[in-house]
CSV table of C-alpha atoms in Angstrom, one decimal:
chain,number,residue,atom,x,y,z
C,1,UNK,CA,14.8,10.5,5.3
C,2,UNK,CA,12.9,13.0,3.2
C,3,UNK,CA,11.5,12.2,-0.3
C,4,UNK,CA,14.1,14.4,-2.0
C,5,UNK,CA,17.0,12.6,-0.2
C,6,UNK,CA,15.5,9.2,-1.1
C,7,UNK,CA,15.1,10.2,-4.7
C,8,UNK,CA,18.7,11.4,-4.9
C,9,UNK,CA,20.0,8.2,-3.3
C,10,UNK,CA,17.8,6.1,-5.7
C,11,UNK,CA,18.9,8.2,-8.7
C,12,UNK,CA,22.6,7.5,-7.9
C,13,UNK,CA,21.7,3.8,-7.6
C,14,UNK,CA,19.9,3.8,-11.0
C,15,UNK,CA,22.9,5.5,-12.6
C,16,UNK,CA,25.3,2.8,-11.2
C,17,UNK,CA,23.0,0.0,-12.4
C,18,UNK,CA,22.3,1.8,-15.7
C,19,UNK,CA,18.6,1.6,-15.2
C,20,UNK,CA,17.5,4.3,-17.7
C,21,UNK,CA,13.8,4.1,-17.1
C,22,UNK,CA,14.0,4.5,-13.3
C,23,UNK,CA,16.6,7.2,-13.8
C,24,UNK,CA,14.4,9.2,-16.1
C,25,UNK,CA,11.3,8.9,-13.8
C,26,UNK,CA,13.3,10.0,-10.8
C,27,UNK,CA,14.7,13.0,-12.7
C,28,UNK,CA,11.2,14.0,-13.8
C,29,UNK,CA,9.9,13.8,-10.3
C,30,UNK,CA,12.9,15.7,-8.9
C,31,UNK,CA,12.3,18.4,-11.6
C,32,UNK,CA,8.6,18.6,-10.7
C,33,UNK,CA,9.5,19.0,-7.0
C,34,UNK,CA,12.0,21.7,-7.8
C,35,UNK,CA,9.5,23.5,-10.0
C,36,UNK,CA,6.9,23.4,-7.3
C,37,UNK,CA,9.4,24.8,-4.7
C,38,UNK,CA,10.2,27.6,-7.1
C,39,UNK,CA,6.5,28.3,-7.8
C,40,UNK,CA,5.9,28.5,-4.0
C,41,UNK,CA,9.0,30.6,-3.4
C,42,UNK,CA,10.5,28.1,-1.0
C,43,UNK,CA,13.9,26.4,-0.7
C,44,UNK,CA,12.4,23.1,0.4
C,45,UNK,CA,8.9,21.6,0.3
C,46,UNK,CA,7.1,20.1,3.2
C,47,UNK,CA,6.3,16.4,3.3
C,48,UNK,CA,2.7,17.2,2.4
C,49,UNK,CA,3.7,19.4,-0.6
C,50,UNK,CA,6.0,16.7,-1.8
C,51,UNK,CA,3.2,14.2,-1.6
C,52,UNK,CA,0.9,16.5,-3.6
C,53,UNK,CA,3.5,16.7,-6.4
C,54,UNK,CA,4.0,13.0,-6.4
C,55,UNK,CA,0.3,12.4,-6.5
C,56,UNK,CA,-0.1,14.8,-9.4
C,57,UNK,CA,2.7,12.9,-11.3
C,58,UNK,CA,1.0,9.6,-10.6
C,59,UNK,CA,-2.4,11.0,-11.7
C,60,UNK,CA,-1.0,12.4,-15.0
C,61,UNK,CA,0.5,9.1,-15.9
C,62,UNK,CA,-2.7,7.2,-15.0
C,63,UNK,CA,-4.7,9.5,-17.2
C,64,UNK,CA,-2.3,9.1,-20.0
C,65,UNK,CA,-2.3,5.4,-19.6
C,66,UNK,CA,-6.1,5.2,-20.1
C,67,UNK,CA,-5.8,7.4,-23.2
C,68,UNK,CA,-3.0,5.4,-24.7
C,69,UNK,CA,-4.9,2.1,-24.0
C,70,UNK,CA,-8.0,3.5,-25.8
C,71,UNK,CA,-5.8,4.6,-28.7
C,72,UNK,CA,-4.2,1.1,-28.9
C,73,UNK,CA,-0.6,2.4,-28.3
C,74,UNK,CA,0.8,-0.6,-26.6
C,75,UNK,CA,4.4,0.8,-26.8
C,76,UNK,CA,3.4,3.8,-24.7
C,77,UNK,CA,1.2,1.8,-22.4
C,78,UNK,CA,4.0,-0.5,-21.5
C,79,UNK,CA,6.4,2.4,-20.9
C,80,UNK,CA,3.8,4.2,-18.6
C,81,UNK,CA,3.2,1.0,-16.6
C,82,UNK,CA,6.9,0.8,-15.8
C,83,UNK,CA,6.9,4.5,-14.8
C,84,UNK,CA,3.9,4.0,-12.6
C,85,UNK,CA,5.6,1.1,-10.8
C,86,UNK,CA,8.6,3.3,-10.1
C,87,UNK,CA,6.4,6.1,-8.8
C,88,UNK,CA,4.4,3.8,-6.6
C,89,UNK,CA,7.5,3.0,-4.6
C,90,UNK,CA,7.5,6.6,-3.3
C,91,UNK,CA,3.8,6.8,-2.4
C,92,UNK,CA,2.5,6.0,1.1
C,93,UNK,CA,0.8,2.7,1.6
C,94,UNK,CA,-2.6,2.8,0.0
C,95,UNK,CA,-5.7,2.3,2.2
C,96,UNK,CA,-7.7,-0.9,1.8
C,97,UNK,CA,-11.3,-0.6,0.7
C,98,UNK,CA,-12.4,-1.5,4.3
C,99,UNK,CA,-10.2,1.1,5.9
C,100,UNK,CA,-11.3,3.8,3.4
C,101,UNK,CA,-15.0,3.0,3.9
C,102,UNK,CA,-14.5,3.3,7.6
C,103,UNK,CA,-12.9,6.7,7.3
C,104,UNK,CA,-15.7,7.8,4.9
C,105,UNK,CA,-18.4,6.8,7.4
C,106,UNK,CA,-16.6,8.4,10.3
C,107,UNK,CA,-16.2,11.7,8.3
C,108,UNK,CA,-19.9,11.7,7.3
C,109,UNK,CA,-20.8,11.3,11.0
C,110,UNK,CA,-18.3,14.1,12.0
C,111,UNK,CA,-19.8,16.7,9.6
C,112,UNK,CA,-23.4,15.4,10.2
C,113,UNK,CA,-24.1,15.0,6.5
C,114,UNK,CA,-27.3,13.4,5.5
C,115,UNK,CA,-27.8,14.1,1.8
C,116,UNK,CA,-25.9,14.4,-1.5
C,117,UNK,CA,-26.2,18.2,-1.2
C,118,UNK,CA,-23.6,18.1,1.6
C,119,UNK,CA,-21.1,16.1,-0.5
C,120,UNK,CA,-18.7,19.1,-0.8
C,121,UNK,CA,-18.6,19.5,2.9
C,122,UNK,CA,-17.8,15.8,3.4
C,123,UNK,CA,-15.2,15.7,0.6
C,124,UNK,CA,-13.5,18.9,2.0
C,125,UNK,CA,-13.1,17.2,5.4
C,126,UNK,CA,-12.2,13.8,4.0
C,127,UNK,CA,-9.6,14.5,1.4
C,128,UNK,CA,-6.9,15.8,3.8
C,129,UNK,CA,-7.3,12.6,5.8
C,130,UNK,CA,-6.7,10.3,2.8
C,131,UNK,CA,-4.4,12.4,0.7
C,132,UNK,CA,-2.0,10.2,-1.2
C,133,UNK,CA,-3.4,7.1,0.4
C,134,UNK,CA,-6.5,6.7,-1.8
C,135,UNK,CA,-7.7,7.6,-5.2
C,136,UNK,CA,-10.0,10.6,-5.3
C,137,UNK,CA,-12.4,9.0,-7.7
C,138,UNK,CA,-12.7,6.0,-5.4
C,139,UNK,CA,-13.3,8.3,-2.4
C,140,UNK,CA,-15.9,10.2,-4.3
C,141,UNK,CA,-17.8,7.0,-5.3
C,142,UNK,CA,-17.9,5.8,-1.6
C,143,UNK,CA,-19.1,9.2,-0.3
C,144,UNK,CA,-21.9,9.2,-3.0
C,145,UNK,CA,-22.8,5.6,-2.1
C,146,UNK,CA,-23.2,6.5,1.7
C,147,UNK,CA,-25.0,9.7,1.1
C,148,UNK,CA,-27.6,8.2,-1.2
């Protein structure tokens, strides 16, 4: 079942159960997916493109969450935490730190990187492997640690 089909099914369920928060998050994600398809001039997005949009939505909310926490806006923080929980349901299973570290080391070996100067090369080869399964900041820190 594609992400769009799953979202539609979950949207109907949220309507039936009168779950306004889930419904609004699903509607936002569906709108983002539709906007991306229009932007790319396609009728339907590939799984990878859908994952990119979903990751972008998640990242936007995480960034907002940190800003709201710093500003002391507990009302918005709580709302965003619920939205993040809804979005996490549609994301692929996240890699554990051990799995991620193994992939980082393997990629460093593959591209024969030895110094921080080659970080871009490593990240370019690594990010497609972990897309949607790990946070880019965490990946970046691990690569820096192993290239130091």
